[in-house]
JSON list of C-alpha atoms in Angstrom, two decimals:
[
{"chain": "A", "resi": 1141, "resn": "PRO", "atom": "CA", "xyz": [98.04, 37.44, -15.47]},
{"chain": "A", "resi": 1142, "resn": "ASP", "atom": "CA", "xyz": [94.81, 35.61, -14.63]},
{"chain": "A", "resi": 1143, "resn": "SER", "atom": "CA", "xyz": [91.77, 34.63, -16.68]},
{"chain": "A", "resi": 1144, "resn": "ILE", "atom": "CA", "xyz": [90.08, 37.98, -16.00]},
{"chain": "A", "resi": 1145, "resn": "SER", "atom": "CA", "xyz": [92.99, 39.97, -17.45]},
{"chain": "A", "resi": 1146, "resn": "TYR", "atom": "CA", "xyz": [93.22, 37.59, -20.41]},
{"chain": "A", "resi": 1147, "resn": "GLY", "atom": "CA", "xyz": [89.49, 37.97, -20.98]},
{"chain": "A", "resi": 1148, "resn": "SER", "atom": "CA", "xyz": [89.78, 41.75, -20.86]},
{"chain": "A", "resi": 1149, "resn": "THR", "atom": "CA", "xyz": [92.59, 41.59, -23.40]},
{"chain": "A", "resi": 1150, "resn": "ILE", "atom": "CA", "xyz": [90.50, 39.44, -25.76]},
{"chain": "A", "resi": 1151, "resn": "LYS", "atom": "CA", "xyz": [87.68, 41.95, -25.39]},
{"chain": "A", "resi": 1152, "resn": "ALA", "atom": "CA", "xyz": [90.09, 44.76, -26.27]},
{"chain": "A", "resi": 1153, "resn": "ILE", "atom": "CA", "xyz": [91.22, 42.83, -29.35]},
{"chain": "A", "resi": 1154, "resn": "ALA", "atom": "CA", "xyz": [87.59, 42.48, -30.47]},
{"chain": "A", "resi": 1155, "resn": "ASN", "atom": "CA", "xyz": [87.14, 46.25, -30.17]},
{"chain": "A", "resi": 1156, "resn": "SER", "atom": "CA", "xyz": [90.48, 47.15, -31.73]},
{"chain": "A", "resi": 1157, "resn": "GLY", "atom": "CA", "xyz": [89.36, 47.24, -35.35]},
{"chain": "A", "resi": 1158, "resn": "LYS", "atom": "CA", "xyz": [91.86, 44.56, -36.35]},
{"chain": "A", "resi": 1159, "resn": "SER", "atom": "CA", "xyz": [91.04, 42.32, -39.28]},
{"chain": "A", "resi": 1160, "resn": "GLN", "atom": "CA", "xyz": [89.50, 38.91, -38.66]},
{"chain": "A", "resi": 1161, "resn": "PRO", "atom": "CA", "xyz": [92.71, 36.85, -39.16]},
{"chain": "A", "resi": 1162, "resn": "VAL", "atom": "CA", "xyz": [94.76, 39.15, -36.94]},
{"chain": "A", "resi": 1163, "resn": "ALA", "atom": "CA", "xyz": [92.18, 39.45, -34.16]},
{"chain": "A", "resi": 1164, "resn": "VAL", "atom": "CA", "xyz": [91.38, 35.74, -34.01]},
{"chain": "A", "resi": 1165, "resn": "SER", "atom": "CA", "xyz": [95.05, 34.77, -34.17]},
{"chain": "A", "resi": 1166, "resn": "ARG", "atom": "CA", "xyz": [95.96, 37.08, -31.29]},
{"chain": "A", "resi": 1167, "resn": "ALA", "atom": "CA", "xyz": [93.09, 35.78, -29.19]},
{"chain": "A", "resi": 1168, "resn": "GLU", "atom": "CA", "xyz": [94.13, 32.18, -29.82]},
{"chain": "A", "resi": 1169, "resn": "SER", "atom": "CA", "xyz": [97.70, 33.04, -28.87]},
{"chain": "A", "resi": 1170, "resn": "LEU", "atom": "CA", "xyz": [96.50, 34.39, -25.53]},
{"chain": "A", "resi": 1171, "resn": "VAL", "atom": "CA", "xyz": [94.39, 31.31, -24.89]},
{"chain": "A", "resi": 1172, "resn": "ASN", "atom": "CA", "xyz": [97.37, 29.06, -25.60]},
{"chain": "A", "resi": 1173, "resn": "LYS", "atom": "CA", "xyz": [99.42, 30.98, -23.05]},
{"chain": "A", "resi": 1174, "resn": "LEU", "atom": "CA", "xyz": [96.68, 30.62, -20.47]},
{"chain": "A", "resi": 1175, "resn": "GLY", "atom": "CA", "xyz": [96.56, 26.89, -21.09]},
{"chain": "A", "resi": 1176, "resn": "THR", "atom": "CA", "xyz": [92.90, 26.53, -20.20]},
{"chain": "A", "resi": 1177, "resn": "GLY", "atom": "CA", "xyz": [89.80, 28.69, -19.97]},
{"chain": "A", "resi": 1178, "resn": "ASN", "atom": "CA", "xyz": [86.71, 29.36, -17.95]},
{"chain": "A", "resi": 1179, "resn": "GLU", "atom": "CA", "xyz": [83.26, 30.70, -18.74]},
{"chain": "A", "resi": 1180, "resn": "ILE", "atom": "CA", "xyz": [84.55, 34.29, -18.84]},
{"chain": "A", "resi": 1181, "resn": "ILE", "atom": "CA", "xyz": [87.29, 33.49, -21.34]},
{"chain": "A", "resi": 1182, "resn": "PHE", "atom": "CA", "xyz": [84.86, 31.59, -23.56]},
{"chain": "A", "resi": 1183, "resn": "THR", "atom": "CA", "xyz": [82.38, 34.47, -23.41]},
{"chain": "A", "resi": 1184, "resn": "HIS", "atom": "CA", "xyz": [84.92, 36.92, -24.81]},
{"chain": "A", "resi": 1185, "resn": "ARG", "atom": "CA", "xyz": [86.14, 34.42, -27.41]},
{"chain": "A", "resi": 1186, "resn": "LEU", "atom": "CA", "xyz": [82.59, 33.80, -28.59]},
{"chain": "A", "resi": 1187, "resn": "ARG", "atom": "CA", "xyz": [81.86, 37.51, -28.82]},
{"chain": "A", "resi": 1188, "resn": "LEU", "atom": "CA", "xyz": [84.97, 37.94, -30.93]},
{"chain": "A", "resi": 1189, "resn": "LEU", "atom": "CA", "xyz": [83.80, 35.20, -33.30]},
{"chain": "A", "resi": 1190, "resn": "SER", "atom": "CA", "xyz": [80.30, 36.70, -33.43]},
{"chain": "A", "resi": 1191, "resn": "LYS", "atom": "CA", "xyz": [81.76, 40.02, -34.56]},
{"chain": "A", "resi": 1192, "resn": "PHE", "atom": "CA", "xyz": [83.16, 38.31, -37.66]},
{"chain": "A", "resi": 1193, "resn": "GLY", "atom": "CA", "xyz": [80.20, 36.02, -38.35]},
{"chain": "A", "resi": 1194, "resn": "MET", "atom": "CA", "xyz": [82.15, 32.86, -37.58]},
{"chain": "A", "resi": 1195, "resn": "GLY", "atom": "CA", "xyz": [79.24, 30.59, -36.74]},
{"chain": "A", "resi": 1196, "resn": "ASN", "atom": "CA", "xyz": [80.94, 27.22, -37.16]},
{"chain": "A", "resi": 1197, "resn": "GLU", "atom": "CA", "xyz": [83.86, 28.28, -35.01]},
{"chain": "A", "resi": 1198, "resn": "ALA", "atom": "CA", "xyz": [81.48, 29.60, -32.35]},
{"chain": "A", "resi": 1199, "resn": "GLU", "atom": "CA", "xyz": [79.65, 26.28, -32.17]},
{"chain": "A", "resi": 1200, "resn": "GLN", "atom": "CA", "xyz": [82.98, 24.48, -31.90]},
{"chain": "A", "resi": 1201, "resn": "LEU", "atom": "CA", "xyz": [83.77, 26.60, -28.85]},
{"chain": "A", "resi": 1202, "resn": "LEU", "atom": "CA", "xyz": [80.48, 25.56, -27.25]},
{"chain": "A", "resi": 1203, "resn": "GLN", "atom": "CA", "xyz": [81.47, 21.93, -27.80]},
{"chain": "A", "resi": 1204, "resn": "GLN", "atom": "CA", "xyz": [84.92, 22.64, -26.39]},
{"chain": "A", "resi": 1205, "resn": "MET", "atom": "CA", "xyz": [83.34, 24.08, -23.25]},
{"chain": "A", "resi": 1206, "resn": "GLU", "atom": "CA", "xyz": [81.36, 20.89, -22.74]},
{"chain": "A", "resi": 1207, "resn": "LYS", "atom": "CA", "xyz": [84.50, 18.75, -23.20]},
{"chain": "A", "resi": 1208, "resn": "GLN", "atom": "CA", "xyz": [86.18, 20.81, -20.49]},
{"chain": "A", "resi": 1209, "resn": "ASN", "atom": "CA", "xyz": [83.20, 20.16, -18.19]},
{"chain": "A", "resi": 1210, "resn": "LEU", "atom": "CA", "xyz": [82.12, 23.78, -18.43]},
{"chain": "A", "resi": 1211, "resn": "ASN", "atom": "CA", "xyz": [78.44, 24.48, -18.86]},
{"chain": "A", "resi": 1212, "resn": "PRO", "atom": "CA", "xyz": [77.67, 26.88, -21.72]},
{"chain": "A", "resi": 1213, "resn": "GLY", "atom": "CA", "xyz": [74.99, 29.29, -20.61]},
{"chain": "A", "resi": 1214, "resn": "VAL", "atom": "CA", "xyz": [72.47, 31.49, -22.35]},
{"chain": "A", "resi": 1215, "resn": "ILE", "atom": "CA", "xyz": [75.11, 34.17, -22.88]},
{"chain": "A", "resi": 1216, "resn": "HIS", "atom": "CA", "xyz": [77.34, 31.69, -24.74]},
{"chain": "A", "resi": 1217, "resn": "TYR", "atom": "CA", "xyz": [74.54, 30.35, -26.93]},
{"chain": "A", "resi": 1218, "resn": "THR", "atom": "CA", "xyz": [73.41, 33.90, -27.66]},
{"chain": "A", "resi": 1219, "resn": "ALA", "atom": "CA", "xyz": [76.90, 34.86, -28.83]},
{"chain": "A", "resi": 1220, "resn": "ALA", "atom": "CA", "xyz": [76.95, 31.83, -31.12]},
{"chain": "A", "resi": 1221, "resn": "MET", "atom": "CA", "xyz": [73.58, 32.77, -32.61]},
{"chain": "A", "resi": 1222, "resn": "ASN", "atom": "CA", "xyz": [74.88, 36.30, -33.15]},
{"chain": "A", "resi": 1223, "resn": "ALA", "atom": "CA", "xyz": [77.79, 34.79, -35.06]},
{"chain": "A", "resi": 1224, "resn": "TRP", "atom": "CA", "xyz": [75.35, 33.00, -37.34]},
{"chain": "A", "resi": 1225, "resn": "ALA", "atom": "CA", "xyz": [73.38, 36.24, -37.81]},
{"chain": "A", "resi": 1226, "resn": "LYS", "atom": "CA", "xyz": [76.45, 37.85, -39.37]},
{"chain": "A", "resi": 1227, "resn": "SER", "atom": "CA", "xyz": [77.47, 34.75, -41.30]},
{"chain": "A", "resi": 1228, "resn": "THR", "atom": "CA", "xyz": [77.09, 34.45, -45.07]},
{"chain": "A", "resi": 1229, "resn": "SER", "atom": "CA", "xyz": [76.42, 30.72, -44.83]},
{"chain": "A", "resi": 1230, "resn": "ASP", "atom": "CA", "xyz": [73.28, 29.34, -46.47]},
{"chain": "A", "resi": 1231, "resn": "VAL", "atom": "CA", "xyz": [72.55, 27.31, -43.35]},
{"chain": "A", "resi": 1232, "resn": "ALA", "atom": "CA", "xyz": [73.08, 30.14, -40.87]},
{"chain": "A", "resi": 1233, "resn": "THR", "atom": "CA", "xyz": [69.44, 30.58, -39.89]},
{"chain": "A", "resi": 1234, "resn": "VAL", "atom": "CA", "xyz": [68.89, 26.84, -39.50]},
{"chain": "A", "resi": 1235, "resn": "ARG", "atom": "CA", "xyz": [71.91, 26.54, -37.25]},
{"chain": "A", "resi": 1236, "resn": "ALA", "atom": "CA", "xyz": [70.79, 29.49, -35.14]},
{"chain": "A", "resi": 1237, "resn": "GLU", "atom": "CA", "xyz": [67.35, 27.92, -34.79]},
{"chain": "A", "resi": 1238, "resn": "LEU", "atom": "CA", "xyz": [68.89, 24.64, -33.65]},
{"chain": "A", "resi": 1239, "resn": "LEU", "atom": "CA", "xyz": [70.87, 26.46, -30.96]},
{"chain": "A", "resi": 1240, "resn": "PHE", "atom": "CA", "xyz": [67.72, 28.21, -29.77]},
{"chain": "A", "resi": 1241, "resn": "LYS", "atom": "CA", "xyz": [65.79, 24.93, -29.71]},
{"chain": "A", "resi": 1242, "resn": "SER", "atom": "CA", "xyz": [68.58, 23.33, -27.68]},
{"chain": "A", "resi": 1243, "resn": "MET", "atom": "CA", "xyz": [68.12, 26.01, -25.05]},
{"chain": "A", "resi": 1244, "resn": "GLU", "atom": "CA", "xyz": [64.34, 25.57, -25.09]},
{"chain": "A", "resi": 1245, "resn": "ALA", "atom": "CA", "xyz": [64.72, 21.82, -24.58]},
{"chain": "A", "resi": 1246, "resn": "SER", "atom": "CA", "xyz": [66.96, 22.20, -21.53]},
{"chain": "A", "resi": 1247, "resn": "PRO", "atom": "CA", "xyz": [65.46, 22.99, -18.10]},
{"chain": "A", "resi": 1248, "resn": "SER", "atom": "CA", "xyz": [68.76, 24.59, -17.09]},
{"chain": "A", "resi": 1249, "resn": "PHE", "atom": "CA", "xyz": [68.30, 27.51, -19.47]},
{"chain": "A", "resi": 1250, "resn": "ASP", "atom": "CA", "xyz": [66.29, 30.61, -18.63]},
{"chain": "A", "resi": 1251, "resn": "ILE", "atom": "CA", "xyz": [66.00, 32.14, -22.09]},
{"chain": "A", "resi": 1252, "resn": "ASP", "atom": "CA", "xyz": [66.14, 35.92, -21.89]},
{"chain": "A", "resi": 1253, "resn": "ARG", "atom": "CA", "xyz": [65.28, 38.77, -24.25]},
{"chain": "A", "resi": 1254, "resn": "ALA", "atom": "CA", "xyz": [68.83, 38.94, -25.60]},
{"chain": "A", "resi": 1255, "resn": "ALA", "atom": "CA", "xyz": [68.57, 35.33, -26.76]},
{"chain": "A", "resi": 1256, "resn": "TYR", "atom": "CA", "xyz": [65.28, 36.05, -28.55]},
{"chain": "A", "resi": 1257, "resn": "HIS", "atom": "CA", "xyz": [66.86, 39.09, -30.15]},
{"chain": "A", "resi": 1258, "resn": "SER", "atom": "CA", "xyz": [69.78, 37.01, -31.33]},
{"chain": "A", "resi": 1259, "resn": "LEU", "atom": "CA", "xyz": [67.50, 34.63, -33.20]},
{"chain": "A", "resi": 1260, "resn": "MET", "atom": "CA", "xyz": [65.39, 37.52, -34.44]},
{"chain": "A", "resi": 1261, "resn": "LEU", "atom": "CA", "xyz": [68.51, 39.18, -35.84]},
{"chain": "A", "resi": 1262, "resn": "ASN", "atom": "CA", "xyz": [69.05, 36.09, -37.99]},
{"chain": "A", "resi": 1263, "resn": "TYR", "atom": "CA", "xyz": [65.57, 36.53, -39.43]},
{"chain": "A", "resi": 1264, "resn": "SER", "atom": "CA", "xyz": [65.82, 40.29, -39.78]},
{"chain": "A", "resi": 1265, "resn": "ALA", "atom": "CA", "xyz": [69.17, 40.22, -41.56]},
{"chain": "A", "resi": 1266, "resn": "ARG", "atom": "CA", "xyz": [67.74, 37.89, -44.20]},
{"chain": "A", "resi": 1267, "resn": "GLY", "atom": "CA", "xyz": [64.34, 39.52, -44.65]},
{"chain": "A", "resi": 1268, "resn": "ASP", "atom": "CA", "xyz": [62.43, 36.61, -43.16]},
{"chain": "A", "resi": 1269, "resn": "SER", "atom": "CA", "xyz": [59.58, 38.78, -41.90]},
{"chain": "A", "resi": 1270, "resn": "LYS", "atom": "CA", "xyz": [57.19, 35.88, -41.28]},
{"chain": "A", "resi": 1271, "resn": "LYS", "atom": "CA", "xyz": [59.47, 34.17, -38.77]},
{"chain": "A", "resi": 1272, "resn": "ALA", "atom": "CA", "xyz": [60.52, 37.48, -37.22]},
{"chain": "A", "resi": 1273, "resn": "ARG", "atom": "CA", "xyz": [56.87, 38.44, -36.66]},
{"chain": "A", "resi": 1274, "resn": "LEU", "atom": "CA", "xyz": [56.05, 35.05, -35.15]},
{"chain": "A", "resi": 1275, "resn": "LEU", "atom": "CA", "xyz": [59.00, 35.29, -32.77]},
{"chain": "A", "resi": 1276, "resn": "LEU", "atom": "CA", "xyz": [57.89, 38.75, -31.69]},
{"chain": "A", "resi": 1277, "resn": "GLN", "atom": "CA", "xyz": [54.42, 37.37, -31.01]},
{"chain": "A", "resi": 1278, "resn": "ARG", "atom": "CA", "xyz": [55.94, 34.70, -28.79]},
{"chain": "A", "resi": 1279, "resn": "MET", "atom": "CA", "xyz": [57.69, 37.42, -26.81]},
{"chain": "A", "resi": 1280, "resn": "LEU", "atom": "CA", "xyz": [54.44, 39.36, -26.47]},
{"chain": "A", "resi": 1281, "resn": "GLU", "atom": "CA", "xyz": [52.65, 36.27, -25.18]},
{"chain": "A", "resi": 1282, "resn": "SER", "atom": "CA", "xyz": [55.41, 35.30, -22.76]},
{"chain": "A", "resi": 1283, "resn": "PRO", "atom": "CA", "xyz": [54.69, 36.05, -19.08]},
{"chain": "A", "resi": 1284, "resn": "SER", "atom": "CA", "xyz": [58.40, 36.54, -18.36]},
{"chain": "A", "resi": 1285, "resn": "LEU", "atom": "CA", "xyz": [59.54, 38.57, -21.37]},
{"chain": "A", "resi": 1286, "resn": "LYS", "atom": "CA", "xyz": [58.78, 42.13, -22.39]},
{"chain": "A", "resi": 1287, "resn": "PRO", "atom": "CA", "xyz": [59.67, 43.28, -25.93]},
{"chain": "A", "resi": 1288, "resn": "ASN", "atom": "CA", "xyz": [61.38, 46.64, -26.32]},
{"chain": "A", "resi": 1289, "resn": "ARG", "atom": "CA", "xyz": [61.85, 48.99, -29.25]},
{"chain": "A", "resi": 1290, "resn": "ASN", "atom": "CA", "xyz": [64.68, 46.84, -30.60]},
{"chain": "A", "resi": 1291, "resn": "SER", "atom": "CA", "xyz": [62.36, 43.83, -30.73]},
{"chain": "A", "resi": 1292, "resn": "PHE", "atom": "CA", "xyz": [59.89, 45.69, -32.91]},
{"chain": "A", "resi": 1293, "resn": "THR", "atom": "CA", "xyz": [62.48, 47.54, -34.98]},
{"chain": "A", "resi": 1294, "resn": "MET", "atom": "CA", "xyz": [64.17, 44.29, -35.98]},
{"chain": "A", "resi": 1295, "resn": "VAL", "atom": "CA", "xyz": [60.86, 42.95, -37.26]},
{"chain": "A", "resi": 1296, "resn": "ILE", "atom": "CA", "xyz": [60.24, 46.18, -39.16]},
{"chain": "A", "resi": 1297, "resn": "ASP", "atom": "CA", "xyz": [63.75, 45.85, -40.62]},
{"chain": "A", "resi": 1298, "resn": "SER", "atom": "CA", "xyz": [62.88, 42.33, -41.75]},
{"chain": "A", "resi": 1299, "resn": "TYR", "atom": "CA", "xyz": [59.99, 43.75, -43.79]},
{"chain": "A", "resi": 1300, "resn": "ALA", "atom": "CA", "xyz": [62.29, 46.37, -45.30]},
{"chain": "A", "resi": 1301, "resn": "ARG", "atom": "CA", "xyz": [64.73, 43.66, -46.36]},
{"chain": "A", "resi": 1302, "resn": "SER", "atom": "CA", "xyz": [61.99, 41.36, -47.62]},
{"chain": "A", "resi": 1303, "resn": "GLY", "atom": "CA", "xyz": [61.12, 43.76, -50.43]},
{"chain": "A", "resi": 1304, "resn": "SER", "atom": "CA", "xyz": [57.45, 42.90, -49.96]},
{"chain": "A", "resi": 1305, "resn": "LYS", "atom": "CA", "xyz": [54.82, 45.20, -51.42]},
{"chain": "A", "resi": 1306, "resn": "TYR", "atom": "CA", "xyz": [53.08, 44.93, -48.05]},
{"chain": "A", "resi": 1307, "resn": "ALA", "atom": "CA", "xyz": [56.15, 46.13, -46.13]},
{"chain": "A", "resi": 1308, "resn": "GLY", "atom": "CA", "xyz": [54.78, 49.63, -45.61]},
{"chain": "A", "resi": 1309, "resn": "ARG", "atom": "CA", "xyz": [51.43, 48.52, -44.24]},
{"chain": "A", "resi": 1310, "resn": "LYS", "atom": "CA", "xyz": [52.97, 45.87, -41.99]},
{"chain": "A", "resi": 1311, "resn": "SER", "atom": "CA", "xyz": [55.53, 48.30, -40.60]},
{"chain": "A", "resi": 1312, "resn": "GLU", "atom": "CA", "xyz": [52.81, 50.83, -39.75]},
{"chain": "A", "resi": 1313, "resn": "GLU", "atom": "CA", "xyz": [50.85, 48.11, -37.96]},
{"chain": "A", "resi": 1314, "resn": "LEU", "atom": "CA", "xyz": [53.90, 47.43, -35.81]},
{"chain": "A", "resi": 1315, "resn": "LEU", "atom": "CA", "xyz": [54.47, 51.14, -35.21]},
{"chain": "A", "resi": 1316, "resn": "ASP", "atom": "CA", "xyz": [50.88, 51.52, -34.02]},
{"chain": "A", "resi": 1317, "resn": "GLN", "atom": "CA", "xyz": [51.33, 48.53, -31.73]},
{"chain": "A", "resi": 1318, "resn": "MET", "atom": "CA", "xyz": [54.47, 50.07, -30.25]},
{"chain": "A", "resi": 1319, "resn": "ARG", "atom": "CA", "xyz": [52.62, 53.28, -29.51]},
{"chain": "A", "resi": 1320, "resn": "GLU", "atom": "CA", "xyz": [49.75, 51.40, -27.90]},
{"chain": "A", "resi": 1321, "resn": "LEU", "atom": "CA", "xyz": [52.10, 49.43, -25.65]},
{"chain": "A", "resi": 1322, "resn": "HIS", "atom": "CA", "xyz": [53.97, 52.60, -24.74]},
{"chain": "A", "resi": 1323, "resn": "ALA", "atom": "CA", "xyz": [50.72, 54.33, -23.84]},
{"chain": "A", "resi": 1324, "resn": "ALA", "atom": "CA", "xyz": [49.83, 51.32, -21.69]},
{"chain": "A", "resi": 1325, "resn": "GLY", "atom": "CA", "xyz": [53.01, 51.72, -19.65]},
{"chain": "A", "resi": 1326, "resn": "ASN", "atom": "CA", "xyz": [55.80, 49.87, -21.46]},
{"chain": "A", "resi": 1327, "resn": "HIS", "atom": "CA", "xyz": [58.28, 52.72, -21.74]},
{"chain": "A", "resi": 1328, "resn": "GLU", "atom": "CA", "xyz": [60.94, 50.47, -23.28]},
{"chain": "A", "resi": 1329, "resn": "VAL", "atom": "CA", "xyz": [58.96, 50.16, -26.48]},
{"chain": "A", "resi": 1330, "resn": "GLU", "atom": "CA", "xyz": [58.71, 53.86, -27.39]},
{"chain": "A", "resi": 1331, "resn": "PRO", "atom": "CA", "xyz": [59.68, 54.30, -31.08]},
{"chain": "A", "resi": 1332, "resn": "ASP", "atom": "CA", "xyz": [62.90, 56.22, -31.79]},
{"chain": "A", "resi": 1333, "resn": "SER", "atom": "CA", "xyz": [64.53, 57.69, -34.90]},
{"chain": "A", "resi": 1334, "resn": "ILE", "atom": "CA", "xyz": [65.88, 54.27, -35.91]},
{"chain": "A", "resi": 1335, "resn": "THR", "atom": "CA", "xyz": [62.39, 52.81, -35.77]},
{"chain": "A", "resi": 1336, "resn": "TYR", "atom": "CA", "xyz": [60.94, 55.66, -37.82]},
{"chain": "A", "resi": 1337, "resn": "ALA", "atom": "CA", "xyz": [63.72, 55.36, -40.39]},
{"chain": "A", "resi": 1338, "resn": "SER", "atom": "CA", "xyz": [62.97, 51.67, -40.82]},
{"chain": "A", "resi": 1339, "resn": "VAL", "atom": "CA", "xyz": [59.24, 52.34, -41.23]},
{"chain": "A", "resi": 1340, "resn": "ILE", "atom": "CA", "xyz": [59.97, 54.95, -43.90]},
{"chain": "A", "resi": 1341, "resn": "ARG", "atom": "CA", "xyz": [62.19, 52.47, -45.76]},
{"chain": "A", "resi": 1342, "resn": "CYS", "atom": "CA", "xyz": [59.36, 49.97, -45.73]},
{"chain": "A", "resi": 1343, "resn": "LYS", "atom": "CA", "xyz": [56.88, 52.48, -47.10]},
{"chain": "A", "resi": 1344, "resn": "GLN", "atom": "CA", "xyz": [59.21, 53.58, -49.87]},
{"chain": "A", "resi": 1345, "resn": "ILE", "atom": "CA", "xyz": [59.91, 49.96, -50.80]},
{"chain": "A", "resi": 1346, "resn": "SER", "atom": "CA", "xyz": [56.18, 49.31, -51.04]},
{"chain": "A", "resi": 1347, "resn": "ASN", "atom": "CA", "xyz": [55.80, 52.36, -53.27]},
{"chain": "A", "resi": 1348, "resn": "ASN", "atom": "CA", "xyz": [58.88, 51.41, -55.31]},
{"chain": "A", "resi": 1349, "resn": "GLU", "atom": "CA", "xyz": [60.42, 54.79, -54.52]},
{"chain": "A", "resi": 1350, "resn": "LYS", "atom": "CA", "xyz": [63.83, 55.96, -53.30]},
{"chain": "A", "resi": 1351, "resn": "ILE", "atom": "CA", "xyz": [64.20, 57.96, -50.10]},
{"chain": "A", "resi": 1352, "resn": "HIS", "atom": "CA", "xyz": [66.89, 60.23, -51.55]},
{"chain": "A", "resi": 1353, "resn": "GLU", "atom": "CA", "xyz": [64.53, 61.13, -54.42]},
{"chain": "A", "resi": 1354, "resn": "MET", "atom": "CA", "xyz": [61.83, 62.48, -52.11]},
{"chain": "A", "resi": 1355, "resn": "THR", "atom": "CA", "xyz": [61.06, 66.19, -52.25]},
{"chain": "A", "resi": 1356, "resn": "ASN", "atom": "CA", "xyz": [60.85, 68.25, -49.08]},
{"chain": "A", "resi": 1357, "resn": "PHE", "atom": "CA", "xyz": [57.09, 68.35, -49.53]},
{"chain": "A", "resi": 1358, "resn": "ASP", "atom": "CA", "xyz": [56.97, 64.55, -49.72]},
{"chain": "A", "resi": 1359, "resn": "LYS", "atom": "CA", "xyz": [59.02, 64.30, -46.54]},
{"chain": "A", "resi": 1360, "resn": "ILE", "atom": "CA", "xyz": [56.77, 66.70, -44.65]},
{"chain": "A", "resi": 1361, "resn": "GLN", "atom": "CA", "xyz": [53.67, 64.84, -45.79]},
{"chain": "A", "resi": 1362, "resn": "LEU", "atom": "CA", "xyz": [55.13, 61.52, -44.69]},
{"chain": "A", "resi": 1363, "resn": "MET", "atom": "CA", "xyz": [56.20, 62.92, -41.33]},
{"chain": "A", "resi": 1364, "resn": "ARG", "atom": "CA", "xyz": [52.65, 64.13, -40.72]},
{"chain": "A", "resi": 1365, "resn": "GLU", "atom": "CA", "xyz": [51.26, 60.78, -41.76]},
{"chain": "A", "resi": 1366, "resn": "LEU", "atom": "CA", "xyz": [53.55, 58.93, -39.35]},
{"chain": "A", "resi": 1367, "resn": "GLN", "atom": "CA", "xyz": [53.18, 61.60, -36.64]},
{"chain": "A", "resi": 1368, "resn": "ILE", "atom": "CA", "xyz": [56.91, 62.26, -36.28]},
{"chain": "A", "resi": 1369, "resn": "GLU", "atom": "CA", "xyz": [58.53, 65.61, -35.65]},
{"chain": "A", "resi": 1370, "resn": "GLU", "atom": "CA", "xyz": [62.00, 65.19, -37.18]},
{"chain": "A", "resi": 1371, "resn": "TRP", "atom": "CA", "xyz": [63.23, 63.56, -40.36]},
{"chain": "A", "resi": 1372, "resn": "PRO", "atom": "CA", "xyz": [65.21, 60.50, -39.13]},
{"chain": "A", "resi": 1373, "resn": "PHE", "atom": "CA", "xyz": [67.76, 60.47, -41.94]},
{"chain": "A", "resi": 1374, "resn": "GLY", "atom": "CA", "xyz": [70.76, 62.61, -42.78]},
{"chain": "A", "resi": 1375, "resn": "LEU", "atom": "CA", "xyz": [70.56, 65.73, -44.91]},
{"chain": "A", "resi": 1376, "resn": "ASN", "atom": "CA", "xyz": [71.36, 63.81, -48.08]},
{"chain": "A", "resi": 1377, "resn": "GLU", "atom": "CA", "xyz": [68.56, 61.28, -47.66]}
]
């Protein structure tokens, strides 16, 4: 077996539904058999760690790559930031920001949309709407990046998680901006049911109301207000 087959096996382990200890242990066992690793192997190992929110371990792999004279790329740093996004550590966001700044400081990195999304996910998951909104603005101002619906939806999610009384108004501002950009030709930014669901959560949070307590009349009124044709939640919500 070569590194490609080992990498494919590690990927399969990550998608197998195994618990963290079992999955990580099996991946490490494969790596020990291989004896060394390349960028492909490290990519799959980092993605496995990101699945379980193992930020420290992910950063250690980046350091290990450098010791083996391998050059971690944007894809490796992005996986590490994703690991911090799912981490419960109090310093997760700070560590993700440091990784992003390391890429910005290096001329060898061409930071892509996925990397921005990885940092944004750290903000969104913790309700840091201010930083999420500023990062989105940077993407909008960048000549080489084009935000998509996921970019906007993550920021809207950050408002929902912030619990702010302004969440509803802010989310509608972003929804209007998405529609304007879509009308101008950016087809990747068209709102979908996930976006609408997040906007509705924001509005209900601002009104201190529960979605599952809404009457059918309330739902219809809100759908008209937001100009959507289908209720984006399940029948019980």
